[in-house]
Amino acid sequence: MTTKEKIKQILINNQGHYISGEEIAQNIHTTRACVWKNIKSLESEGLLIDAVTNKGYRLQCPTDAPNASAIEKSLRDKGLDISVEYFDEVTSTNELLKEYAKTNHNEKIIIAGLQTAGKGRKGRNFYSPMGTGLYFSILLFPNDKLDKIVNITAMTAVATALALDEVVFNGEDTTLIKWVNDVYINDKKISGILTEGYSSFESSEDNYIVIGIGINLYPPTDDFPKDIKDKAGWAIDTPILDKDIATIKSELVIKITETVMRYYDFSKTGALNPDDCLTIYRNKSNLMGSYVKINHFDGNYTYARVIGISDDYHLIVEYDDKSTEELSSGEVSVVKY
Ligand code: BTN
């Protein structure tokens, strides 16, 4: 890579942020004057760069859009026939696919640059700003297989955690999963999954599910909203120099989709077995042994210790009186002493 290419790469990897000339210079072992000269040269080639005194340089137009047709082709090469579309801005990728499923019957992925009405679990919002996150949904038509895929959300958590380990952390086992389906790093949630489904009384052919995945890749430019600031984190602290954001997003979409689709259709493709998935899920669980507060749907709560994950991905807890229970859904939070 030439010095100019390296500088362009650093700007791409820092989209949404200013990076000082000093920092760039240190990064590639050159001088600030050399950085400035190359920035001017990049500008003359048409790259739009903001230069602000005491802040540094920042790309004006984020180029973080993953290449939808390249993703589609890569999935097709792996034997997976699913169309892929990218939009700079949507309300919610889940909502778009649910609308699409009313009149279409083919499997599809929608990826968005930002969501104006990103949906989280339990009617919450999912903060989806531009540039720093990956937001996408997968539409599948399981026909009569709905019962076979009840654990698809937990499986998607495994797929997301594995993909992040591979694409972002060079294959190191870094991510954890908080029951039911949140992906964590260092005690902070970096990814959430929302699965929505439709089951028809008339024909199982009309059954569909939409699996929505949101990942905070970088710290948001304007910080997280107050209500999630203490809990939310991001996957990438320092730029991965050999990959731009678009590439990271594309690789994640491909890896996650591949794993989810293989699980969903594993009997045909003979690929990732649900048993392997359960083992990974158990190994990555960050609640084992923790004393937790269980928030029940009726607003009540109880306390118990987590003692395992059942074969159905239920959380097994033990109450103070030694009685046990398997929780199939709900929300728990770790009690800190
Ligand atoms: C949660 O943690 O509560 C679930 C968050 C799910 C967010 C994703 S982002 C892509 C898809 N579209 C949405 O509106 N929500 C999901």
mmCIF file of C-alpha atoms and ligand atoms in Angstrom:
data_model
loop_
_atom_site.group_PDB
_atom_site.id
_atom_site.type_symbol
_atom_site.label_atom_id
_atom_site.label_comp_id
_atom_site.label_asym_id
_atom_site.label_seq_id
_atom_site.Cartn_x
_atom_site.Cartn_y
_atom_site.Cartn_z
ATOM 1 C CA MET A 1 0.000 0.000 0.000
ATOM 2 C CA THR A 2 1.247 3.488 -0.786
ATOM 3 C CA THR A 3 1.209 6.171 1.928
ATOM 4 C CA LYS A 4 -1.804 7.759 0.215
ATOM 5 C CA GLU A 5 -3.709 4.464 0.190
ATOM 6 C CA LYS A 6 -2.891 3.909 3.855
ATOM 7 C CA ILE A 7 -4.229 7.376 4.746
ATOM 8 C CA LYS A 8 -7.410 6.753 2.750
ATOM 9 C CA GLN A 9 -7.836 3.448 4.555
ATOM 10 C CA ILE A 10 -7.426 5.119 7.956
ATOM 11 C CA LEU A 11 -10.073 7.708 7.035
ATOM 12 C CA ILE A 12 -12.433 4.954 5.921
ATOM 13 C CA ASN A 13 -11.856 2.993 9.101
ATOM 14 C CA ASN A 14 -12.612 6.088 11.143
ATOM 15 C CA GLN A 15 -15.777 7.097 9.366
ATOM 16 C CA GLY A 16 -17.931 9.312 11.487
ATOM 17 C CA HIS A 17 -14.911 10.469 13.560
ATOM 18 C CA TYR A 18 -12.216 13.075 13.213
ATOM 19 C CA ILE A 19 -8.695 11.756 13.363
ATOM 20 C CA SER A 20 -5.815 14.161 13.856
ATOM 21 C CA GLY A 21 -2.959 14.525 11.382
ATOM 22 C CA GLU A 22 -0.629 13.634 14.257
ATOM 23 C CA GLU A 23 -2.440 10.353 14.918
ATOM 24 C CA ILE A 24 -2.476 9.394 11.244
ATOM 25 C CA ALA A 25 1.220 10.254 10.961
ATOM 26 C CA GLN A 26 2.089 8.108 13.990
ATOM 27 C CA ASN A 27 -0.029 5.250 12.685
ATOM 28 C CA ILE A 28 1.899 4.962 9.434
ATOM 29 C CA HIS A 29 5.245 6.302 10.664
ATOM 30 C CA THR A 30 5.368 9.472 8.657
ATOM 31 C CA THR A 31 5.199 13.223 9.251
ATOM 32 C CA ARG A 32 2.159 15.494 9.604
ATOM 33 C CA ALA A 33 3.338 17.420 6.537
ATOM 34 C CA CYS A 34 3.335 14.208 4.537
ATOM 35 C CA VAL A 35 -0.190 13.410 5.766
ATOM 36 C CA TRP A 36 -1.374 16.896 4.757
ATOM 37 C CA LYS A 37 0.188 16.565 1.268
ATOM 38 C CA ASN A 38 -1.524 13.225 0.724
ATOM 39 C CA ILE A 39 -4.872 14.496 2.051
ATOM 40 C CA LYS A 40 -4.695 17.297 -0.559
ATOM 41 C CA SER A 41 -3.921 14.713 -3.216
ATOM 42 C CA LEU A 42 -6.891 12.549 -2.153
ATOM 43 C CA GLU A 43 -9.127 15.628 -2.300
ATOM 44 C CA SER A 44 -7.911 16.431 -5.805
ATOM 45 C CA GLU A 45 -8.990 12.895 -6.766
ATOM 46 C CA GLY A 46 -12.517 13.704 -5.599
ATOM 47 C CA LEU A 47 -12.561 12.346 -2.024
ATOM 48 C CA LEU A 48 -14.572 14.737 0.149
ATOM 49 C CA ILE A 49 -12.702 15.312 3.414
ATOM 50 C CA ASP A 50 -13.576 17.647 6.286
ATOM 51 C CA ALA A 51 -10.482 19.290 7.779
ATOM 52 C CA VAL A 52 -11.102 21.085 11.095
ATOM 53 C CA THR A 53 -8.464 22.816 13.220
ATOM 54 C CA ASN A 54 -7.782 20.999 16.506
ATOM 55 C CA LYS A 55 -9.911 18.039 15.409
ATOM 56 C CA GLY A 56 -8.281 16.670 12.291
ATOM 57 C CA TYR A 57 -9.670 14.954 9.217
ATOM 58 C CA ARG A 58 -12.892 13.078 8.569
ATOM 59 C CA LEU A 59 -14.478 11.593 5.467
ATOM 60 C CA GLN A 60 -17.531 13.612 4.466
ATOM 61 C CA CYS A 61 -19.458 10.864 2.718
ATOM 62 C CA PRO A 62 -19.391 7.610 4.573
ATOM 63 C CA THR A 63 -18.558 4.761 2.229
ATOM 64 C CA ASP A 64 -19.730 2.119 4.638
ATOM 65 C CA ALA A 65 -22.425 0.651 2.413
ATOM 66 C CA PRO A 66 -21.843 -3.054 1.950
ATOM 67 C CA ASN A 67 -22.095 -4.293 -1.631
ATOM 68 C CA ALA A 68 -25.441 -6.125 -1.769
ATOM 69 C CA SER A 69 -24.837 -7.909 -5.078
ATOM 70 C CA ALA A 70 -21.401 -9.113 -3.955
ATOM 71 C CA ILE A 71 -22.993 -10.525 -0.767
ATOM 72 C CA GLU A 72 -25.724 -12.187 -2.828
ATOM 73 C CA LYS A 73 -23.139 -13.728 -5.139
ATOM 74 C CA SER A 74 -20.993 -14.940 -2.263
ATOM 75 C CA LEU A 75 -24.025 -16.620 -0.656
ATOM 76 C CA ARG A 76 -25.007 -18.139 -4.001
ATOM 77 C CA ASP A 77 -21.478 -19.535 -4.380
ATOM 78 C CA LYS A 78 -22.040 -21.244 -1.029
ATOM 79 C CA GLY A 79 -25.248 -22.799 -2.361
ATOM 80 C CA LEU A 80 -27.603 -20.334 -0.658
ATOM 81 C CA ASP A 81 -30.212 -18.761 -2.895
ATOM 82 C CA ILE A 82 -31.332 -15.543 -1.208
ATOM 83 C CA SER A 83 -31.660 -12.031 -2.646
ATOM 84 C CA VAL A 84 -29.934 -9.115 -0.903
ATOM 85 C CA GLU A 85 -30.850 -5.430 -0.994
ATOM 86 C CA TYR A 86 -29.218 -2.423 0.661
ATOM 87 C CA PHE A 87 -30.857 0.910 1.582
ATOM 88 C CA ASP A 88 -29.115 3.941 3.057
ATOM 89 C CA GLU A 89 -32.096 4.666 5.308
ATOM 90 C CA VAL A 90 -35.173 2.687 6.319
ATOM 91 C CA THR A 91 -37.697 2.742 9.139
ATOM 92 C CA SER A 92 -36.875 -0.810 10.208
ATOM 93 C CA THR A 93 -35.470 -3.679 8.151
ATOM 94 C CA ASN A 94 -37.826 -6.057 9.993
ATOM 95 C CA GLU A 95 -40.846 -3.939 9.041
ATOM 96 C CA LEU A 96 -39.783 -3.729 5.394
ATOM 97 C CA LEU A 97 -39.418 -7.492 5.108
ATOM 98 C CA LYS A 98 -42.735 -8.167 6.858
ATOM 99 C CA GLU A 99 -44.400 -5.906 4.303
ATOM 100 C CA TYR A 100 -42.500 -7.623 1.488
ATOM 101 C CA ALA A 101 -43.557 -11.082 2.711
ATOM 102 C CA LYS A 102 -47.240 -10.182 2.245
ATOM 103 C CA THR A 103 -46.892 -10.264 -1.542
ATOM 104 C CA ASN A 104 -43.661 -12.164 -2.206
ATOM 105 C CA HIS A 105 -42.540 -15.655 -1.428
ATOM 106 C CA ASN A 106 -38.811 -15.612 -1.822
ATOM 107 C CA GLU A 107 -36.153 -15.492 0.863
ATOM 108 C CA LYS A 108 -34.521 -12.118 1.148
ATOM 109 C CA ILE A 109 -32.098 -9.993 3.160
ATOM 110 C CA ILE A 110 -32.404 -6.245 3.684
ATOM 111 C CA ILE A 111 -29.448 -4.268 5.035
ATOM 112 C CA ALA A 112 -29.724 -0.619 6.098
ATOM 113 C CA GLY A 113 -27.236 2.186 6.639
ATOM 114 C CA LEU A 114 -29.481 3.571 9.381
ATOM 115 C CA GLN A 115 -32.946 2.918 10.802
ATOM 116 C CA THR A 116 -35.279 5.711 11.825
ATOM 117 C CA ALA A 117 -37.545 3.329 13.780
ATOM 118 C CA GLY A 118 -35.294 0.393 14.670
ATOM 119 C CA LYS A 119 -37.233 -2.097 16.792
ATOM 120 C CA GLY A 120 -35.921 -3.924 19.829
ATOM 121 C CA ARG A 121 -37.495 -6.659 21.914
ATOM 122 C CA LYS A 122 -40.474 -5.937 24.161
ATOM 123 C CA GLY A 123 -41.539 -2.900 22.125
ATOM 124 C CA ARG A 124 -38.313 -1.024 22.779
ATOM 125 C CA ASN A 125 -36.421 1.048 20.214
ATOM 126 C CA PHE A 126 -33.137 -0.127 18.805
ATOM 127 C CA TYR A 127 -30.750 2.800 18.420
ATOM 128 C CA SER A 128 -29.561 2.570 14.806
ATOM 129 C CA PRO A 129 -27.450 5.597 13.821
ATOM 130 C CA MET A 130 -25.604 5.919 10.525
ATOM 131 C CA GLY A 131 -22.089 4.685 9.972
ATOM 132 C CA THR A 132 -21.292 2.895 13.209
ATOM 133 C CA GLY A 133 -23.627 -0.108 13.206
ATOM 134 C CA LEU A 134 -24.797 -3.016 11.080
ATOM 135 C CA TYR A 135 -28.560 -3.442 10.785
ATOM 136 C CA PHE A 136 -30.056 -6.221 8.698
ATOM 137 C CA SER A 137 -32.894 -8.724 8.579
ATOM 138 C CA ILE A 138 -33.352 -12.113 6.991
ATOM 139 C CA LEU A 139 -36.742 -13.281 5.680
ATOM 140 C CA LEU A 140 -37.266 -17.042 5.663
ATOM 141 C CA PHE A 141 -40.264 -19.208 4.757
ATOM 142 C CA PRO A 142 -40.042 -22.287 6.968
ATOM 143 C CA ASN A 143 -43.333 -23.761 5.636
ATOM 144 C CA ASP A 144 -44.251 -26.589 7.974
ATOM 145 C CA LYS A 145 -40.950 -26.400 9.801
ATOM 146 C CA LEU A 146 -41.881 -23.713 12.323
ATOM 147 C CA ASP A 147 -41.654 -26.154 15.219
ATOM 148 C CA LYS A 148 -38.239 -27.276 14.002
ATOM 149 C CA ILE A 149 -36.846 -23.801 14.209
ATOM 150 C CA VAL A 150 -38.214 -22.522 17.513
ATOM 151 C CA ASN A 151 -34.654 -21.926 18.625
ATOM 152 C CA ILE A 152 -33.686 -19.903 15.577
ATOM 153 C CA THR A 153 -33.205 -16.736 17.671
ATOM 154 C CA ALA A 154 -30.749 -18.398 20.035
ATOM 155 C CA MET A 155 -29.051 -19.922 17.005
ATOM 156 C CA THR A 156 -28.763 -16.479 15.431
ATOM 157 C CA ALA A 157 -27.087 -15.252 18.610
ATOM 158 C CA VAL A 158 -24.536 -18.059 18.186
ATOM 159 C CA ALA A 159 -24.123 -17.203 14.484
ATOM 160 C CA THR A 160 -23.580 -13.525 15.325
ATOM 161 C CA ALA A 161 -21.123 -14.250 18.134
ATOM 162 C CA LEU A 162 -19.122 -16.676 15.951
ATOM 163 C CA ALA A 163 -19.081 -14.238 13.015
ATOM 164 C CA LEU A 164 -17.806 -11.412 15.237
ATOM 165 C CA ASP A 165 -15.097 -13.689 16.676
ATOM 166 C CA GLU A 166 -13.969 -14.567 13.182
ATOM 167 C CA VAL A 167 -14.317 -11.274 11.287
ATOM 168 C CA VAL A 168 -13.429 -8.776 14.016
ATOM 169 C CA PHE A 169 -11.353 -10.733 16.549
ATOM 170 C CA ASN A 170 -9.143 -12.818 14.253
ATOM 171 C CA GLY A 171 -10.758 -16.071 15.318
ATOM 172 C CA GLU A 172 -10.371 -15.469 19.059
ATOM 173 C CA ASP A 173 -13.219 -16.581 21.285
ATOM 174 C CA THR A 174 -14.118 -13.070 22.504
ATOM 175 C CA THR A 175 -17.888 -12.721 22.465
ATOM 176 C CA LEU A 176 -20.324 -13.989 25.076
ATOM 177 C CA ILE A 177 -24.076 -14.566 24.907
ATOM 178 C CA LYS A 178 -26.509 -13.341 27.512
ATOM 179 C CA TRP A 179 -29.632 -15.450 27.581
ATOM 180 C CA VAL A 180 -31.742 -15.295 25.500
ATOM 181 C CA ASN A 181 -30.008 -13.706 22.550
ATOM 182 C CA ASP A 182 -27.847 -10.694 23.316
ATOM 183 C CA VAL A 183 -24.188 -10.723 22.312
ATOM 184 C CA TYR A 184 -21.811 -9.222 24.845
ATOM 185 C CA ILE A 185 -18.195 -8.134 25.108
ATOM 186 C CA ASN A 186 -16.738 -6.999 28.431
ATOM 187 C CA ASP A 187 -20.088 -6.778 30.189
ATOM 188 C CA LYS A 188 -21.573 -4.559 27.463
ATOM 189 C CA LYS A 189 -24.267 -5.515 24.978
ATOM 190 C CA ILE A 190 -23.015 -5.072 21.431
ATOM 191 C CA SER A 191 -25.722 -6.885 19.509
ATOM 192 C CA GLY A 192 -29.408 -7.687 19.794
ATOM 193 C CA ILE A 193 -31.722 -9.914 17.774
ATOM 194 C CA LEU A 194 -35.433 -9.571 17.161
ATOM 195 C CA THR A 195 -37.293 -12.434 15.488
ATOM 196 C CA GLU A 196 -40.843 -11.841 14.312
ATOM 197 C CA GLY A 197 -43.023 -14.467 12.722
ATOM 198 C CA TYR A 198 -46.308 -15.067 11.022
ATOM 199 C CA SER A 199 -48.089 -18.376 11.170
ATOM 200 C CA SER A 200 -51.054 -18.914 8.869
ATOM 201 C CA PHE A 201 -54.059 -20.987 9.903
ATOM 202 C CA GLU A 202 -54.915 -21.658 6.279
ATOM 203 C CA SER A 203 -51.667 -22.735 4.705
ATOM 204 C CA SER A 204 -48.303 -23.426 6.267
ATOM 205 C CA GLU A 205 -46.824 -22.256 2.941
ATOM 206 C CA ASP A 206 -47.570 -18.705 4.108
ATOM 207 C CA ASN A 207 -45.605 -19.027 7.350
ATOM 208 C CA TYR A 208 -42.653 -16.714 7.522
ATOM 209 C CA ILE A 209 -40.099 -15.436 9.979
ATOM 210 C CA VAL A 210 -38.024 -12.273 9.927
ATOM 211 C CA ILE A 211 -34.804 -12.369 11.933
ATOM 212 C CA GLY A 212 -33.436 -8.871 12.607
ATOM 213 C CA ILE A 213 -29.850 -8.410 13.743
ATOM 214 C CA GLY A 214 -28.381 -5.165 15.041
ATOM 215 C CA ILE A 215 -24.668 -4.850 15.868
ATOM 216 C CA ASN A 216 -22.884 -1.815 17.301
ATOM 217 C CA LEU A 217 -19.582 -1.980 15.461
ATOM 218 C CA TYR A 218 -18.059 1.354 16.479
ATOM 219 C CA PRO A 219 -18.889 3.914 19.186
ATOM 220 C CA PRO A 220 -21.705 6.118 17.881
ATOM 221 C CA THR A 221 -20.612 9.625 16.939
ATOM 222 C CA ASP A 222 -23.199 11.239 19.247
ATOM 223 C CA ASP A 223 -22.887 8.697 22.063
ATOM 224 C CA PHE A 224 -25.661 6.250 23.002
ATOM 225 C CA PRO A 225 -28.980 7.578 24.332
ATOM 226 C CA LYS A 226 -29.100 7.984 28.135
ATOM 227 C CA ASP A 227 -31.257 4.909 28.803
ATOM 228 C CA ILE A 228 -28.772 2.475 27.224
ATOM 229 C CA LYS A 229 -25.498 4.367 27.775
ATOM 230 C CA ASP A 230 -24.407 2.193 30.724
ATOM 231 C CA LYS A 231 -25.288 -1.122 29.117
ATOM 232 C CA ALA A 232 -24.360 -0.668 25.456
ATOM 233 C CA GLY A 233 -20.933 -1.229 23.974
ATOM 234 C CA TRP A 234 -19.310 -1.698 20.578
ATOM 235 C CA ALA A 235 -17.235 -4.361 18.906
ATOM 236 C CA ILE A 236 -14.334 -2.429 17.388
ATOM 237 C CA ASP A 237 -12.155 -0.112 19.462
ATOM 238 C CA THR A 238 -9.217 0.350 17.150
ATOM 239 C CA PRO A 239 -9.483 0.299 13.358
ATOM 240 C CA ILE A 240 -8.813 -3.005 11.642
ATOM 241 C CA LEU A 241 -6.284 -1.682 9.166
ATOM 242 C CA ASP A 242 -6.708 -4.190 6.388
ATOM 243 C CA LYS A 243 -10.515 -3.953 6.275
ATOM 244 C CA ASP A 244 -12.846 -1.014 5.712
ATOM 245 C CA ILE A 245 -16.277 -0.822 7.353
ATOM 246 C CA ALA A 246 -18.082 -1.933 4.199
ATOM 247 C CA THR A 247 -15.963 -5.092 4.061
ATOM 248 C CA ILE A 248 -16.475 -5.854 7.741
ATOM 249 C CA LYS A 249 -20.253 -5.425 7.337
ATOM 250 C CA SER A 250 -20.333 -7.615 4.219
ATOM 251 C CA GLU A 251 -18.311 -10.370 5.851
ATOM 252 C CA LEU A 252 -20.543 -10.318 8.921
ATOM 253 C CA VAL A 253 -23.752 -10.488 6.869
ATOM 254 C CA ILE A 254 -22.363 -13.402 4.845
ATOM 255 C CA LYS A 255 -21.104 -15.370 7.848
ATOM 256 C CA ILE A 256 -24.200 -14.810 9.981
ATOM 257 C CA THR A 257 -26.595 -15.642 7.137
ATOM 258 C CA GLU A 258 -24.623 -18.717 6.162
ATOM 259 C CA THR A 259 -24.722 -20.114 9.701
ATOM 260 C CA VAL A 260 -28.382 -19.249 10.272
ATOM 261 C CA MET A 261 -29.453 -20.724 6.927
ATOM 262 C CA ARG A 262 -27.460 -23.872 7.507
ATOM 263 C CA TYR A 263 -29.087 -24.391 10.864
ATOM 264 C CA TYR A 264 -32.505 -23.619 9.472
ATOM 265 C CA ASP A 265 -31.993 -26.019 6.595
ATOM 266 C CA PHE A 266 -29.343 -28.268 8.075
ATOM 267 C CA SER A 267 -30.995 -31.503 7.098
ATOM 268 C CA LYS A 268 -30.600 -30.591 3.430
ATOM 269 C CA THR A 269 -27.155 -29.043 3.505
ATOM 270 C CA GLY A 270 -25.767 -31.375 6.166
ATOM 271 C CA ALA A 271 -24.014 -28.402 7.676
ATOM 272 C CA LEU A 272 -23.844 -26.952 11.187
ATOM 273 C CA ASN A 273 -25.717 -29.263 13.468
ATOM 274 C CA PRO A 274 -28.093 -27.826 16.094
ATOM 275 C CA ASP A 275 -26.246 -29.870 18.744
ATOM 276 C CA ASP A 276 -22.988 -28.035 17.973
ATOM 277 C CA CYS A 277 -24.913 -24.822 18.239
ATOM 278 C CA LEU A 278 -26.226 -25.714 21.698
ATOM 279 C CA THR A 279 -22.699 -26.521 22.911
ATOM 280 C CA ILE A 280 -21.396 -23.166 21.675
ATOM 281 C CA TYR A 281 -24.378 -21.402 23.219
ATOM 282 C CA ARG A 282 -23.666 -23.037 26.595
ATOM 283 C CA ASN A 283 -19.931 -22.322 26.396
ATOM 284 C CA LYS A 284 -20.522 -18.677 25.560
ATOM 285 C CA SER A 285 -23.216 -18.098 28.159
ATOM 286 C CA ASN A 286 -22.206 -15.257 30.479
ATOM 287 C CA LEU A 287 -24.786 -16.033 33.176
ATOM 288 C CA MET A 288 -23.591 -19.399 34.449
ATOM 289 C CA GLY A 289 -23.365 -19.353 38.252
ATOM 290 C CA SER A 290 -24.643 -15.769 38.496
ATOM 291 C CA TYR A 291 -27.302 -14.695 40.976
ATOM 292 C CA VAL A 292 -29.970 -12.986 38.873
ATOM 293 C CA LYS A 293 -33.093 -10.935 39.182
ATOM 294 C CA ILE A 294 -35.842 -12.452 37.030
ATOM 295 C CA ASN A 295 -38.267 -9.918 35.615
ATOM 296 C CA HIS A 296 -41.615 -11.575 35.029
ATOM 297 C CA PHE A 297 -44.094 -10.381 32.418
ATOM 298 C CA ASP A 298 -46.651 -9.396 35.074
ATOM 299 C CA GLY A 299 -44.207 -6.858 36.504
ATOM 300 C CA ASN A 300 -43.180 -9.058 39.461
ATOM 301 C CA TYR A 301 -39.655 -10.246 40.009
ATOM 302 C CA THR A 302 -37.837 -13.031 41.826
ATOM 303 C CA TYR A 303 -34.204 -13.913 42.488
ATOM 304 C CA ALA A 304 -32.345 -17.138 41.725
ATOM 305 C CA ARG A 305 -28.985 -18.586 40.728
ATOM 306 C CA VAL A 306 -28.359 -19.688 37.122
ATOM 307 C CA ILE A 307 -27.317 -23.346 37.066
ATOM 308 C CA GLY A 308 -27.559 -24.279 33.390
ATOM 309 C CA ILE A 309 -29.048 -24.086 29.908
ATOM 310 C CA SER A 310 -31.496 -26.837 28.945
ATOM 311 C CA ASP A 311 -31.519 -28.680 25.602
ATOM 312 C CA ASP A 312 -34.287 -26.267 24.537
ATOM 313 C CA TYR A 313 -32.161 -23.185 25.291
ATOM 314 C CA HIS A 314 -34.170 -22.530 28.448
ATOM 315 C CA LEU A 315 -32.407 -20.946 31.409
ATOM 316 C CA ILE A 316 -32.284 -23.313 34.399
ATOM 317 C CA VAL A 317 -32.348 -21.453 37.695
ATOM 318 C CA GLU A 318 -32.250 -22.533 41.330
ATOM 319 C CA TYR A 319 -34.160 -20.560 43.945
ATOM 320 C CA ASP A 320 -32.938 -19.987 47.506
ATOM 321 C CA ASP A 321 -35.185 -22.850 48.718
ATOM 322 C CA LYS A 322 -33.300 -25.164 46.263
ATOM 323 C CA SER A 323 -36.312 -25.596 43.970
ATOM 324 C CA THR A 324 -35.458 -25.241 40.272
ATOM 325 C CA GLU A 325 -37.245 -23.840 37.243
ATOM 326 C CA GLU A 326 -36.661 -23.699 33.478
ATOM 327 C CA LEU A 327 -37.341 -20.265 32.035
ATOM 328 C CA SER A 328 -38.357 -20.353 28.391
ATOM 329 C CA SER A 329 -38.436 -16.598 27.880
ATOM 330 C CA GLY A 330 -38.143 -13.372 29.792
ATOM 331 C CA GLU A 331 -35.381 -11.135 30.987
ATOM 332 C CA VAL A 332 -32.857 -11.479 33.764
ATOM 333 C CA SER A 333 -30.229 -9.125 35.115
ATOM 334 C CA VAL A 334 -27.188 -10.063 37.152
ATOM 335 C CA VAL A 335 -27.310 -8.965 40.782
ATOM 336 C CA LYS A 336 -24.069 -7.210 41.648
ATOM 337 C CA TYR A 337 -23.012 -7.407 45.288
HETATM 338 C C1 BTN B 1 -32.996 -6.127 21.025
HETATM 339 O O1 BTN B 1 -31.841 -6.157 21.460
HETATM 340 O O2 BTN B 1 -33.929 -5.747 21.746
HETATM 341 C C2 BTN B 1 -33.246 -6.558 19.615
HETATM 342 C C3 BTN B 1 -32.662 -5.583 18.633
HETATM 343 C C4 BTN B 1 -32.871 -5.961 17.171
HETATM 344 C C5 BTN B 1 -32.395 -4.867 16.243
HETATM 345 C C6 BTN B 1 -32.412 -5.268 14.814
HETATM 346 S S1 BTN B 1 -31.596 -4.094 13.790
HETATM 347 C C7 BTN B 1 -32.194 -4.868 12.377
HETATM 348 C C8 BTN B 1 -33.609 -5.290 12.654
HETATM 349 N N1 BTN B 1 -34.546 -4.214 12.372
HETATM 350 C C9 BTN B 1 -35.148 -3.769 13.469
HETATM 351 O O3 BTN B 1 -35.978 -2.848 13.495
HETATM 352 N N2 BTN B 1 -34.728 -4.444 14.553
HETATM 353 C C10 BTN B 1 -33.767 -5.471 14.181
#
